[in-house]
C-alpha cells in the first residue's frame, strides 16, 4: 500500500553454504503513463521470449476519463449530490488504447510461440493478459490469446509435478477468466472493438467460463 517492495538475493556455494542480501525499494506510480509504457514496450522487445510477459505485465492501461456530474439535489438541505461518470465522446482516445492493447497481445503471442511452454510461462502470460483485461480492454485478440493459453494449461495439468502446481495453474486460469468477465462489463468496453456475439457460457467462441 505504500509502494514499497523487498528484493532478496540468495547466493549458494558449491559446499551448501548460502547468504541472502535484502534490499528495500519504494516504487511510486508513474506520473507519465504513456512514457513509462513506451519504455516497457521497448524493454520487452529487447529481452528473451521467456521474459517478455513478465515485462509487459507492468504495462498500465490509462484510466477511463471521467467528469463530475450533478445527480440530485436536496432543496430542504440545500445540497447537491455529484458523482463521477465516464466521458461519452472519447471514442478516438479509447480506440487508440484498444489498438495499443492489441499490439501488446500480438507481442505476447509471438514471444509465447518462441518460448518453452511451462506452467511458469503460461502463468506469466495470463497475468499480463489480465492486466490488459482489468483495464476494460477485452477484444477478439485478447480472447483468442487467452484461449490458446488455456489450451496449453489444460495440456500441462495431467503432467504437473505436484497438486500444488496443478492447483496454482488452474487457479490462474480461473482468475484470468473472471477478470475477462469483469473487464467486459467495464464502462469503457465495447466502444471501439467489441467482439461480435454475446458473452454466453454456452457460446464456445466467446464464453467466459
XYZ file of N, CA, C and O in Angstrom:
836
model
N 0.809 -1.199 0.000
C 0.000 0.000 0.000
C 0.853 1.264 0.000
O 0.403 2.315 -0.423
N 2.086 1.155 0.493
C 2.964 2.327 0.488
C 3.975 2.254 -0.654
O 4.968 2.959 -0.639
N 3.703 1.359 -1.613
C 4.544 1.224 -2.812
C 5.964 0.760 -2.506
O 6.893 1.037 -3.256
N 6.137 0.055 -1.399
C 7.457 -0.474 -1.047
C 7.540 -1.952 -1.421
O 6.601 -2.706 -1.221
N 8.683 -2.337 -1.968
C 8.918 -3.736 -2.304
C 10.244 -4.173 -1.692
O 11.143 -3.360 -1.471
N 10.332 -5.455 -1.392
C 11.561 -6.032 -0.856
C 12.119 -7.022 -1.863
O 11.385 -7.845 -2.405
N 13.397 -6.932 -2.118
C 14.074 -7.835 -3.038
C 15.116 -8.633 -2.267
O 15.937 -8.057 -1.540
N 15.054 -9.960 -2.397
C 16.005 -10.839 -1.722
C 16.817 -11.594 -2.769
O 16.251 -12.178 -3.694
N 18.119 -11.570 -2.615
C 19.014 -12.312 -3.497
C 19.813 -13.280 -2.639
O 20.496 -12.865 -1.703
N 19.714 -14.569 -2.958
C 20.416 -15.589 -2.194
C 21.469 -16.247 -3.073
O 21.170 -16.688 -4.182
N 22.698 -16.302 -2.573
C 23.807 -16.941 -3.286
C 24.199 -18.223 -2.550
O 24.276 -18.241 -1.317
N 24.424 -19.296 -3.316
C 24.786 -20.597 -2.732
C 26.185 -20.990 -3.183
O 26.556 -20.779 -4.335
N 26.947 -21.565 -2.271
C 28.281 -22.069 -2.623
C 28.171 -23.524 -3.055
O 27.133 -24.176 -2.854
N 29.235 -24.034 -3.645
C 29.255 -25.434 -4.067
C 29.198 -26.387 -2.884
O 28.900 -27.574 -3.036
N 29.473 -25.880 -1.683
C 29.520 -26.731 -0.489
C 28.253 -26.592 0.361
O 28.209 -27.083 1.488
N 27.240 -25.925 -0.162
C 25.971 -25.850 0.546
C 25.764 -24.610 1.387
O 24.676 -24.407 1.932
N 26.781 -23.787 1.528
C 26.611 -22.560 2.308
C 25.813 -21.543 1.493
O 25.829 -21.565 0.255
N 25.119 -20.665 2.172
C 24.335 -19.657 1.463
C 24.300 -18.360 2.251
O 24.501 -18.344 3.469
N 24.072 -17.284 1.560
C 23.907 -15.984 2.196
C 22.869 -15.192 1.416
O 22.757 -15.345 0.196
N 22.090 -14.392 2.113
C 20.995 -13.651 1.488
C 21.175 -12.150 1.712
O 21.465 -11.711 2.830
N 20.997 -11.407 0.630
C 21.070 -9.955 0.690
C 19.667 -9.398 0.491
O 18.957 -9.795 -0.440
N 19.251 -8.499 1.368
C 17.919 -7.907 1.287
C 18.024 -6.427 0.963
O 18.843 -5.702 1.533
N 17.193 -5.974 0.025
C 17.124 -4.565 -0.310
C 15.660 -4.140 -0.367
O 14.809 -4.874 -0.853
N 15.386 -2.936 0.103
C 14.029 -2.404 0.061
C 13.986 -1.191 -0.860
O 14.869 -0.343 -0.811
N 12.970 -1.145 -1.712
C 12.826 -0.038 -2.644
C 11.403 0.524 -2.545
O 10.465 -0.196 -2.201
N 11.256 1.780 -2.846
C 9.933 2.413 -2.925
C 9.707 2.799 -4.382
O 10.449 3.606 -4.943
N 8.711 2.195 -4.986
C 8.433 2.410 -6.398
C 7.098 3.124 -6.524
O 6.033 2.525 -6.387
N 7.140 4.404 -6.792
C 5.927 5.210 -6.890
C 5.298 5.086 -8.275
O 6.008 4.856 -9.263
N 3.981 5.224 -8.380
C 3.319 5.167 -9.689
C 3.858 6.255 -10.608
O 4.179 7.358 -10.172
N 3.937 5.916 -11.890
C 4.442 6.878 -12.862
C 3.482 8.050 -13.023
O 2.265 7.876 -13.036
N 4.041 9.236 -13.145
C 3.238 10.423 -13.415
C 2.973 10.587 -14.910
O 2.113 11.345 -15.315
N 3.733 9.861 -15.726
C 3.562 9.911 -17.180
C 3.405 8.480 -17.671
O 4.371 7.805 -18.019
N 2.155 7.999 -17.667
C 1.882 6.605 -18.022
C 2.337 6.298 -19.441
O 2.922 5.239 -19.708
N 2.101 7.198 -20.378
C 2.442 6.955 -21.781
C 3.949 6.750 -21.949
O 4.391 5.829 -22.640
N 4.752 7.607 -21.301
C 6.206 7.494 -21.413
C 6.698 6.196 -20.777
O 7.584 5.521 -21.312
N 6.117 5.845 -19.632
C 6.501 4.605 -18.959
C 6.156 3.397 -19.813
O 6.950 2.458 -19.943
N 4.964 3.408 -20.410
C 4.562 2.289 -21.262
C 5.487 2.130 -22.461
O 5.783 1.009 -22.881
N 5.951 3.254 -23.027
C 6.885 3.177 -24.155
C 8.184 2.496 -23.733
O 8.741 1.676 -24.472
N 8.671 2.837 -22.550
C 9.907 2.215 -22.046
C 9.702 0.717 -21.807
O 10.589 -0.101 -22.081
N 8.520 0.365 -21.294
C 8.223 -1.042 -21.022
C 8.174 -1.833 -22.325
O 8.742 -2.925 -22.427
N 7.505 -1.294 -23.345
C 7.429 -1.984 -24.636
C 8.812 -2.115 -25.267
O 9.143 -3.157 -25.846
N 9.618 -1.062 -25.164
C 10.966 -1.115 -25.718
C 11.787 -2.198 -25.026
O 12.503 -2.959 -25.674
N 11.668 -2.276 -23.695
C 12.392 -3.296 -22.941
C 11.918 -4.695 -23.322
O 12.724 -5.622 -23.464
N 10.611 -4.847 -23.532
C 10.050 -6.155 -23.878
C 10.587 -6.654 -25.218
O 10.698 -7.863 -25.436
N 10.885 -5.735 -26.113
C 11.398 -6.122 -27.427
C 12.873 -6.491 -27.389
O 13.401 -7.019 -28.362
N 13.536 -6.218 -26.265
C 14.975 -6.470 -26.161
C 15.314 -7.753 -25.404
O 16.429 -8.252 -25.513
N 14.356 -8.286 -24.638
C 14.654 -9.427 -23.778
C 14.338 -10.738 -24.485
O 13.784 -10.759 -25.589
N 14.679 -11.860 -23.835
C 14.399 -13.173 -24.397
C 12.892 -13.449 -24.339
O 12.160 -12.830 -23.562
N 12.406 -14.384 -25.165
C 10.954 -14.649 -25.233
C 10.336 -15.002 -23.882
O 9.191 -14.632 -23.603
N 11.073 -15.709 -23.033
C 10.531 -16.119 -21.739
C 10.287 -14.942 -20.800
O 9.497 -15.049 -19.858
N 10.953 -13.812 -21.045
C 10.848 -12.661 -20.146
C 9.855 -11.606 -20.616
O 9.529 -10.692 -19.862
N 9.379 -11.731 -21.855
C 8.511 -10.698 -22.421
C 7.253 -10.501 -21.593
O 6.859 -9.377 -21.271
N 6.597 -11.606 -21.225
C 5.341 -11.490 -20.487
C 5.542 -10.864 -19.117
O 4.677 -10.128 -18.623
N 6.683 -11.135 -18.494
C 6.963 -10.535 -17.186
C 7.138 -9.024 -17.308
O 6.699 -8.263 -16.435
N 7.760 -8.586 -18.400
C 7.951 -7.151 -18.614
C 6.619 -6.468 -18.928
O 6.276 -5.432 -18.352
N 5.832 -7.075 -19.813
C 4.581 -6.445 -20.237
C 3.512 -6.476 -19.151
O 2.530 -5.737 -19.225
N 3.687 -7.323 -18.141
C 2.737 -7.326 -17.024
C 2.793 -6.007 -16.264
O 1.867 -5.672 -15.509
N 3.863 -5.239 -16.460
C 3.994 -3.932 -15.806
C 3.320 -2.814 -16.600
O 3.229 -1.688 -16.117
N 2.880 -3.132 -17.807
C 2.235 -2.118 -18.653
C 0.950 -1.647 -18.000
O 0.187 -2.426 -17.428
N 0.685 -0.352 -18.075
C -0.502 0.232 -17.438
C -1.517 0.669 -18.489
O -1.155 1.321 -19.469
N -2.775 0.286 -18.259
C -3.848 0.765 -19.129
C -4.289 2.128 -18.615
O -4.636 2.263 -17.441
N -4.269 3.165 -19.446
C -4.687 4.501 -18.987
C -6.084 4.459 -18.395
O -6.958 3.757 -18.907
N -6.325 5.177 -17.299
C -7.647 5.173 -16.676
C -8.699 5.801 -17.576
O -8.392 6.634 -18.433
N -9.939 5.386 -17.384
C -11.049 5.931 -18.149
C -11.302 7.369 -17.731
O -11.522 7.646 -16.555
N -11.260 8.344 -18.649
C -11.534 9.747 -18.287
C -12.938 9.883 -17.704
O -13.886 9.267 -18.189
N -13.059 10.669 -16.657
C -14.362 10.866 -16.023
C -14.658 12.356 -15.889
O -13.771 13.197 -16.026
N -15.905 12.656 -15.619
C -16.321 14.038 -15.401
C -17.266 14.069 -14.208
O -17.956 13.096 -13.911
N -17.281 15.183 -13.489
C -18.174 15.333 -12.352
C -19.549 15.752 -12.846
O -19.684 16.725 -13.582
N -20.563 14.980 -12.436
C -21.924 15.235 -12.893
C -22.848 15.343 -11.688
O -22.777 14.538 -10.757
N -23.713 16.355 -11.693
C -24.707 16.508 -10.628
C -25.816 15.489 -10.849
O -26.417 15.430 -11.924
N -26.059 14.661 -9.845
C -27.047 13.588 -9.998
C -28.290 13.795 -9.146
O -29.240 13.024 -9.229
N -28.313 14.810 -8.281
C -29.501 15.022 -7.461
C -29.333 16.215 -6.548
O -28.211 16.628 -6.240
N -30.442 16.797 -6.133
C -30.406 17.937 -5.227
C -31.397 17.732 -4.101
O -32.390 17.016 -4.235
N -31.085 18.338 -2.983
C -31.981 18.310 -1.830
C -32.328 19.751 -1.493
O -31.522 20.485 -0.920
N -33.541 20.185 -1.892
C -33.927 21.583 -1.716
C -34.002 21.973 -0.247
O -33.696 23.102 0.130
N -34.387 21.011 0.603
C -34.534 21.302 2.026
C -33.191 21.602 2.670
O -33.016 22.574 3.410
N -32.220 20.751 2.356
C -30.899 20.912 2.956
C -29.993 21.807 2.117
O -28.917 22.198 2.566
N -30.420 22.119 0.901
C -29.617 22.967 0.038
C -28.333 22.301 -0.422
O -27.303 22.944 -0.574
N -28.371 20.982 -0.628
C -27.179 20.245 -1.041
C -27.383 19.639 -2.420
O -28.513 19.390 -2.853
N -26.266 19.403 -3.105
C -26.285 18.777 -4.424
C -25.403 17.539 -4.404
O -24.265 17.585 -3.925
N -25.914 16.427 -4.910
C -25.151 15.185 -4.970
C -24.439 15.107 -6.313
O -25.053 15.329 -7.358
N -23.157 14.827 -6.269
C -22.388 14.693 -7.508
C -21.758 13.315 -7.578
O -21.542 12.655 -6.563
N -21.451 12.882 -8.774
C -20.801 11.597 -8.975
C -19.867 11.700 -10.172
O -19.967 12.618 -10.981
N -18.944 10.745 -10.273
C -18.028 10.699 -11.409
C -18.575 9.732 -12.446
O -18.883 8.584 -12.136
N -18.693 10.188 -13.672
C -19.206 9.363 -14.746
C -18.247 9.408 -15.931
O -17.561 10.407 -16.141
N -18.193 8.307 -16.729
C -17.313 8.293 -17.897
C -17.685 9.376 -18.903
O -18.857 9.712 -19.065
N -16.686 9.935 -19.531
C -16.923 10.902 -20.597
C -17.341 10.140 -21.853
O -16.659 9.212 -22.290
N -18.470 10.505 -22.435
C -19.035 9.712 -23.509
C -18.275 9.854 -24.831
O -17.976 8.885 -25.492
N -17.990 11.090 -25.250
C -17.382 11.293 -26.565
C -15.871 11.167 -26.488
O -15.136 12.103 -26.710
N -15.431 9.972 -26.179
C -13.996 9.741 -26.034
C -13.569 8.572 -26.914
O -12.637 7.857 -26.609
N -14.308 8.364 -28.003
C -14.089 7.200 -28.852
C -12.688 7.159 -29.449
O -12.080 6.093 -29.549
N -12.160 8.307 -29.866
C -10.844 8.334 -30.508
C -9.758 7.881 -29.545
O -8.895 7.065 -29.882
N -9.799 8.412 -28.312
C -8.801 8.035 -27.317
C -8.929 6.563 -26.954
O -7.937 5.854 -26.795
N -10.174 6.099 -26.833
C -10.396 4.696 -26.495
C -9.917 3.778 -27.615
O -9.349 2.719 -27.365
N -10.140 4.177 -28.858
C -9.685 3.379 -29.993
C -8.161 3.257 -29.980
O -7.609 2.196 -30.310
N -7.469 4.329 -29.587
C -6.008 4.302 -29.513
C -5.547 3.323 -28.439
O -4.572 2.585 -28.628
N -6.249 3.311 -27.305
C -5.893 2.388 -26.221
C -6.115 0.949 -26.654
O -5.297 0.067 -26.383
N -7.221 0.699 -27.338
C -7.513 -0.653 -27.826
C -6.450 -1.099 -28.820
O -5.976 -2.242 -28.781
N -6.063 -0.195 -29.712
C -5.036 -0.533 -30.698
C -3.718 -0.869 -30.012
O -3.038 -1.839 -30.380
N -3.366 -0.086 -28.995
C -2.129 -0.342 -28.265
C -2.201 -1.674 -27.528
O -1.237 -2.439 -27.512
N -3.348 -1.959 -26.935
C -3.521 -3.215 -26.206
C -3.423 -4.410 -27.135
O -2.811 -5.429 -26.811
N -4.022 -4.297 -28.317
C -3.933 -5.381 -29.291
C -2.489 -5.603 -29.739
O -2.067 -6.735 -29.989
N -1.724 -4.515 -29.833
C -0.309 -4.640 -30.193
C 0.458 -5.379 -29.101
O 1.360 -6.188 -29.388
N 0.101 -5.122 -27.836
C 0.739 -5.832 -26.726
C 0.437 -7.315 -26.795
O 1.315 -8.160 -26.592
N -0.821 -7.651 -27.061
C -1.215 -9.054 -27.153
C -0.477 -9.732 -28.303
O -0.047 -10.880 -28.194
N -0.327 -9.009 -29.404
C 0.406 -9.561 -30.546
C 1.847 -9.873 -30.165
O 2.397 -10.916 -30.549
N 2.468 -8.973 -29.392
C 3.839 -9.194 -28.946
C 3.908 -10.380 -27.979
O 4.826 -11.204 -28.062
N 2.938 -10.478 -27.089
C 2.888 -11.615 -26.161
C 2.731 -12.926 -26.929
O 3.378 -13.928 -26.613
N 1.878 -12.888 -27.934
C 1.595 -14.092 -28.715
C 2.841 -14.571 -29.456
O 3.162 -15.763 -29.463
N 3.522 -13.638 -30.095
C 4.706 -14.010 -30.877
C 5.821 -14.544 -29.985
O 6.515 -15.503 -30.335
N 5.994 -13.931 -28.817
C 7.037 -14.400 -27.906
C 6.667 -15.756 -27.302
O 7.538 -16.597 -27.068
N 5.370 -15.972 -27.062
C 4.927 -17.249 -26.489
C 5.217 -18.404 -27.441
O 5.506 -19.521 -27.007
N 5.135 -18.139 -28.749
C 5.406 -19.190 -29.731
C 6.873 -19.593 -29.727
O 7.216 -20.725 -30.088
N 7.756 -18.661 -29.329
C 9.194 -18.939 -29.326
C 9.684 -19.468 -27.978
O 10.760 -20.036 -27.893
N 8.886 -19.264 -26.929
C 9.307 -19.657 -25.590
C 8.918 -21.103 -25.299
O 8.012 -21.660 -25.921
N 9.615 -21.696 -24.337
C 9.282 -23.042 -23.890
C 7.995 -22.972 -23.071
O 7.838 -22.107 -22.210
N 7.049 -23.867 -23.370
C 5.769 -23.859 -22.674
C 5.912 -24.552 -21.323
O 6.153 -25.759 -21.251
N 5.795 -23.787 -20.263
C 5.880 -24.303 -18.900
C 4.750 -23.678 -18.079
O 4.166 -22.679 -18.492
N 4.443 -24.253 -16.912
C 3.440 -23.615 -16.046
C 3.788 -22.166 -15.736
O 2.909 -21.302 -15.690
N 5.073 -21.887 -15.541
C 5.503 -20.521 -15.222
C 5.256 -19.578 -16.398
O 4.801 -18.436 -16.209
N 5.540 -20.026 -17.621
C 5.353 -19.155 -18.791
C 3.873 -18.900 -19.046
O 3.472 -17.788 -19.398
N 3.041 -19.926 -18.849
C 1.599 -19.744 -19.035
C 1.055 -18.777 -17.992
O 0.280 -17.868 -18.300
N 1.479 -18.967 -16.742
C 1.025 -18.093 -15.661
C 1.424 -16.650 -15.928
O 0.628 -15.720 -15.733
N 2.646 -16.442 -16.383
C 3.134 -15.096 -16.656
C 2.345 -14.436 -17.779
O 1.986 -13.255 -17.702
N 2.040 -15.192 -18.824
C 1.256 -14.643 -19.939
C -0.180 -14.350 -19.523
O -0.770 -13.348 -19.943
N -0.747 -15.213 -18.693
C -2.103 -14.975 -18.197
C -2.143 -13.715 -17.332
O -3.101 -12.938 -17.390
N -1.096 -13.511 -16.546
C -1.038 -12.322 -15.694
C -0.964 -11.058 -16.549
O -1.644 -10.067 -16.263
N -0.136 -11.095 -17.568
C -0.010 -9.927 -18.446
C -1.325 -9.637 -19.158
O -1.731 -8.477 -19.304
N -2.013 -10.690 -19.591
C -3.291 -10.512 -20.259
C -4.350 -9.987 -19.295
O -5.192 -9.164 -19.661
N -4.295 -10.450 -18.050
C -5.242 -9.977 -17.040
C -5.075 -8.485 -16.790
O -6.061 -7.770 -16.536
N -3.829 -8.013 -16.851
C -3.575 -6.590 -16.661
C -4.295 -5.771 -17.727
O -4.884 -4.719 -17.442
N -4.268 -6.264 -18.965
C -4.957 -5.577 -20.056
C -6.466 -5.645 -19.851
O -7.177 -4.642 -19.958
N -6.976 -6.833 -19.524
C -8.418 -7.017 -19.368
C -8.968 -6.224 -18.190
O -10.095 -5.724 -18.242
N -8.179 -6.093 -17.128
C -8.655 -5.371 -15.955
C -8.871 -3.892 -16.243
O -9.560 -3.201 -15.501
N -8.263 -3.398 -17.330
C -8.468 -2.017 -17.741
C -9.687 -1.851 -18.627
O -9.932 -0.767 -19.149
N -10.444 -2.937 -18.805
C -11.654 -2.854 -19.615
C -11.424 -3.136 -21.081
O -12.282 -2.879 -21.909
N -10.247 -3.670 -21.432
C -9.943 -3.975 -22.831
C -10.053 -5.482 -23.030
O -9.161 -6.243 -22.670
N -11.184 -5.921 -23.581
C -11.412 -7.348 -23.845
C -11.816 -7.481 -25.305
O -12.986 -7.378 -25.654
N -10.829 -7.651 -26.162
C -11.057 -7.695 -27.597
C -10.938 -9.122 -28.114
O -10.620 -10.055 -27.376
N -11.197 -9.285 -29.416
C -11.036 -10.597 -30.048
C -9.616 -11.114 -29.861
O -9.396 -12.309 -29.644
N -8.640 -10.211 -29.955
C -7.244 -10.614 -29.801
C -6.974 -11.142 -28.389
O -6.292 -12.150 -28.207
N -7.520 -10.439 -27.395
C -7.332 -10.872 -26.001
C -7.984 -12.233 -25.781
O -7.377 -13.152 -25.223
N -9.231 -12.377 -26.234
C -9.947 -13.643 -26.053
C -9.231 -14.787 -26.768
O -9.124 -15.895 -26.232
N -8.749 -14.516 -27.972
C -8.064 -15.561 -28.728
C -6.802 -16.037 -28.047
O -6.536 -17.243 -27.971
N -6.014 -15.085 -27.527
C -4.754 -15.450 -26.876
C -5.017 -16.200 -25.573
O -4.352 -17.191 -25.276
N -6.005 -15.744 -24.807
C -6.338 -16.444 -23.560
C -6.799 -17.867 -23.881
O -6.461 -18.815 -23.169
N -7.558 -18.027 -24.970
C -7.992 -19.364 -25.367
C -6.805 -20.282 -25.639
O -6.793 -21.448 -25.235
N -5.791 -19.752 -26.296
C -4.588 -20.538 -26.575
C -3.860 -20.899 -25.282
O -3.369 -22.030 -25.122
N -3.793 -19.934 -24.358
C -3.114 -20.195 -23.086
C -3.858 -21.243 -22.268
O -3.234 -22.103 -21.628
N -5.187 -21.174 -22.289
C -5.984 -22.160 -21.551
C -5.761 -23.550 -22.133
O -5.615 -24.533 -21.392
N -5.725 -23.656 -23.460
C -5.464 -24.957 -24.091
C -4.103 -25.503 -23.667
O -3.965 -26.702 -23.380
N -3.099 -24.619 -23.616
C -1.764 -25.048 -23.189
C -1.771 -25.487 -21.734
O -1.134 -26.483 -21.366
N -2.502 -24.741 -20.898
C -2.574 -25.090 -19.479
C -3.225 -26.450 -19.288
O -2.751 -27.286 -18.498
N -4.316 -26.692 -20.020
C -5.020 -27.974 -19.911
C -4.105 -29.128 -20.311
O -4.122 -30.203 -19.698
N -3.282 -28.906 -21.322
C -2.379 -29.976 -21.774
C -1.294 -30.279 -20.749
O -0.772 -31.401 -20.708
N -0.947 -29.281 -19.911
C 0.113 -29.475 -18.912
C -0.408 -30.021 -17.587
O 0.358 -30.626 -16.823
N -1.675 -29.817 -17.292
C -2.213 -30.195 -15.983
C -2.007 -31.665 -15.625
O -1.609 -31.978 -14.491
N -2.239 -32.608 -16.541
C -2.070 -34.015 -16.168
C -0.632 -34.377 -15.780
O -0.409 -35.337 -15.026
N 0.329 -33.626 -16.288
C 1.740 -33.933 -16.028
C 2.374 -32.991 -15.018
O 3.605 -32.907 -14.938
N 1.555 -32.287 -14.257
C 2.099 -31.369 -13.246
C 2.902 -32.142 -12.208
O 2.594 -33.292 -11.889
N 3.958 -31.492 -11.706
C 4.842 -32.170 -10.773
C 4.204 -32.402 -9.409
O 4.621 -33.290 -8.667
N 3.207 -31.612 -9.062
C 2.564 -31.752 -7.758
C 1.141 -31.208 -7.827
O 0.774 -30.495 -8.771
N 0.356 -31.545 -6.819
C -1.002 -30.999 -6.750
C -0.965 -29.488 -6.576
O -1.829 -28.779 -7.080
N 0.032 -28.996 -5.855
C 0.151 -27.554 -5.637
C 0.363 -26.829 -6.953
O -0.233 -25.769 -7.203
N 1.238 -27.382 -7.814
C 1.491 -26.753 -9.115
C 0.235 -26.805 -9.978
O -0.107 -25.831 -10.659
N -0.476 -27.927 -9.925
C -1.707 -28.067 -10.691
C -2.761 -27.064 -10.208
O -3.426 -26.408 -11.007
N -2.890 -26.941 -8.908
C -3.870 -26.005 -8.345
C -3.530 -24.562 -8.698
O -4.414 -23.750 -9.000
N -2.237 -24.224 -8.627
C -1.817 -22.851 -8.908
C -2.106 -22.482 -10.368
O -2.591 -21.381 -10.663
N -1.836 -23.408 -11.284
C -2.060 -23.142 -12.706
C -3.554 -23.044 -13.003
O -4.001 -22.120 -13.696
N -4.326 -23.969 -12.461
C -5.775 -23.926 -12.676
C -6.372 -22.661 -12.060
O -7.251 -22.019 -12.643
N -5.875 -22.287 -10.884
C -6.374 -21.081 -10.229
C -6.104 -19.842 -11.042
O -6.955 -18.939 -11.129
N -4.929 -19.771 -11.681
C -4.597 -18.615 -12.505
C -5.507 -18.557 -13.730
O -5.926 -17.473 -14.157
N -5.831 -19.720 -14.287
C -6.741 -19.763 -15.431
C -8.108 -19.206 -15.037
O -8.675 -18.346 -15.720
N -8.646 -19.682 -13.910
C -9.969 -19.227 -13.481
C -9.967 -17.740 -13.127
O -10.921 -17.018 -13.407
N -8.887 -17.279 -12.496
C -8.798 -15.858 -12.160
C -8.776 -14.989 -13.413
O -9.377 -13.912 -13.460
N -8.060 -15.458 -14.434
C -7.996 -14.697 -15.688
C -9.359 -14.651 -16.357
O -9.788 -13.601 -16.855
N -10.062 -15.782 -16.381
C -11.396 -15.806 -16.979
C -12.335 -14.865 -16.229
O -13.154 -14.174 -16.837
N -12.205 -14.828 -14.903
C -13.019 -13.909 -14.127
C -12.696 -12.461 -14.440
O -13.592 -11.616 -14.529
N -11.413 -12.175 -14.636
C -11.004 -10.817 -14.985
C -11.547 -10.411 -16.345
O -11.941 -9.258 -16.557
N -11.602 -11.359 -17.275
C -12.177 -11.068 -18.588
C -13.652 -10.689 -18.452
O -14.120 -9.747 -19.096
N -14.364 -11.422 -17.626
C -15.787 -11.143 -17.451
C -15.997 -9.768 -16.835
O -16.866 -9.004 -17.263
N -15.190 -9.443 -15.818
C -15.304 -8.132 -15.175
C -14.895 -7.026 -16.146
O -15.526 -5.977 -16.232
N -13.816 -7.267 -16.894
C -13.351 -6.271 -17.856
C -14.377 -5.996 -18.935
O -14.534 -4.859 -19.392
N -15.102 -7.033 -19.345
C -16.111 -6.858 -20.385
C -17.270 -6.007 -19.905
O -17.995 -5.415 -20.704
N -17.461 -5.938 -18.587
C -18.545 -5.124 -18.031
C -18.094 -3.706 -17.719
O -18.884 -2.883 -17.280
N -16.809 -3.416 -17.946
C -16.275 -2.087 -17.688
C -16.954 -1.068 -18.591
O -17.208 -1.341 -19.756
N -17.254 0.134 -18.072
C -17.925 1.157 -18.891
C -17.183 1.510 -20.168
O -17.799 1.901 -21.147
N -15.861 1.359 -20.185
C -15.112 1.758 -21.370
C -15.162 0.681 -22.447
O -14.832 0.906 -23.593
N -15.555 -0.524 -22.081
C -15.502 -1.635 -23.021
C -16.613 -1.536 -24.060
O -17.728 -1.167 -23.759
N -16.285 -1.916 -25.266
C -17.295 -2.012 -26.306
C -17.368 -0.804 -27.210
O -18.051 -0.833 -28.226
N -16.685 0.302 -26.874
C -16.779 1.495 -27.717
C -16.022 1.316 -29.029
O -16.451 1.754 -30.074
N -14.860 0.684 -28.937
C -14.004 0.678 -30.118
C -13.888 -0.688 -30.776
O -13.742 -0.766 -31.981
N -13.956 -1.762 -30.000
C -13.668 -3.056 -30.607
C -14.341 -4.176 -29.836
O -13.685 -5.043 -29.294
N -15.654 -4.156 -29.741
C -16.375 -5.209 -29.020
C -16.371 -6.484 -29.872
O -16.714 -6.454 -31.051
N -16.002 -7.632 -29.270
C -16.082 -8.877 -30.026
C -17.524 -9.134 -30.464
O -18.463 -8.817 -29.750
N -17.690 -9.709 -31.642
C -19.035 -9.970 -32.133
C -19.676 -11.083 -31.332
O -19.006 -11.969 -30.821
N -20.995 -11.045 -31.220
C -21.706 -12.081 -30.482
C -21.820 -11.730 -29.014
O -21.190 -10.805 -28.513
N -22.640 -12.465 -28.318
C -22.852 -12.210 -26.901
C -21.883 -13.018 -26.059
O -21.354 -14.037 -26.495
N -21.667 -12.559 -24.810
C -20.816 -13.311 -23.892
C -21.696 -14.324 -23.177
O -22.316 -14.035 -22.162
N -21.780 -15.498 -23.723
C -22.667 -16.525 -23.223
C -21.837 -17.761 -22.884
O -21.010 -18.202 -23.674
N -22.086 -18.331 -21.721
C -21.308 -19.500 -21.307
C -21.506 -20.666 -22.259
O -20.659 -21.559 -22.342
N -22.628 -20.675 -22.970
C -22.905 -21.762 -23.906
C -22.283 -21.525 -25.272
O -22.350 -22.390 -26.144
N -21.702 -20.346 -25.467
C -21.095 -19.999 -26.741
C -19.629 -20.412 -26.696
O -18.832 -19.860 -25.938
N -19.251 -21.383 -27.508
C -17.890 -21.928 -27.438
C -16.837 -20.909 -27.816
O -15.686 -21.005 -27.379
N -17.204 -19.909 -28.620
C -16.205 -18.944 -29.084
C -16.020 -17.787 -28.115
O -14.919 -17.299 -27.937
N -17.115 -17.335 -27.492
C -16.996 -16.160 -26.648
C -17.328 -16.435 -25.191
O -17.344 -15.517 -24.371
N -17.639 -17.670 -24.831
C -17.981 -17.999 -23.449
C -16.843 -17.654 -22.502
O -15.683 -17.892 -22.796
N -17.168 -17.090 -21.347
C -16.141 -16.669 -20.403
C -15.727 -17.792 -19.466
O -14.623 -17.851 -18.980
N -16.643 -18.691 -19.153
C -16.333 -19.751 -18.181
C -16.600 -21.109 -18.810
O -17.641 -21.301 -19.427
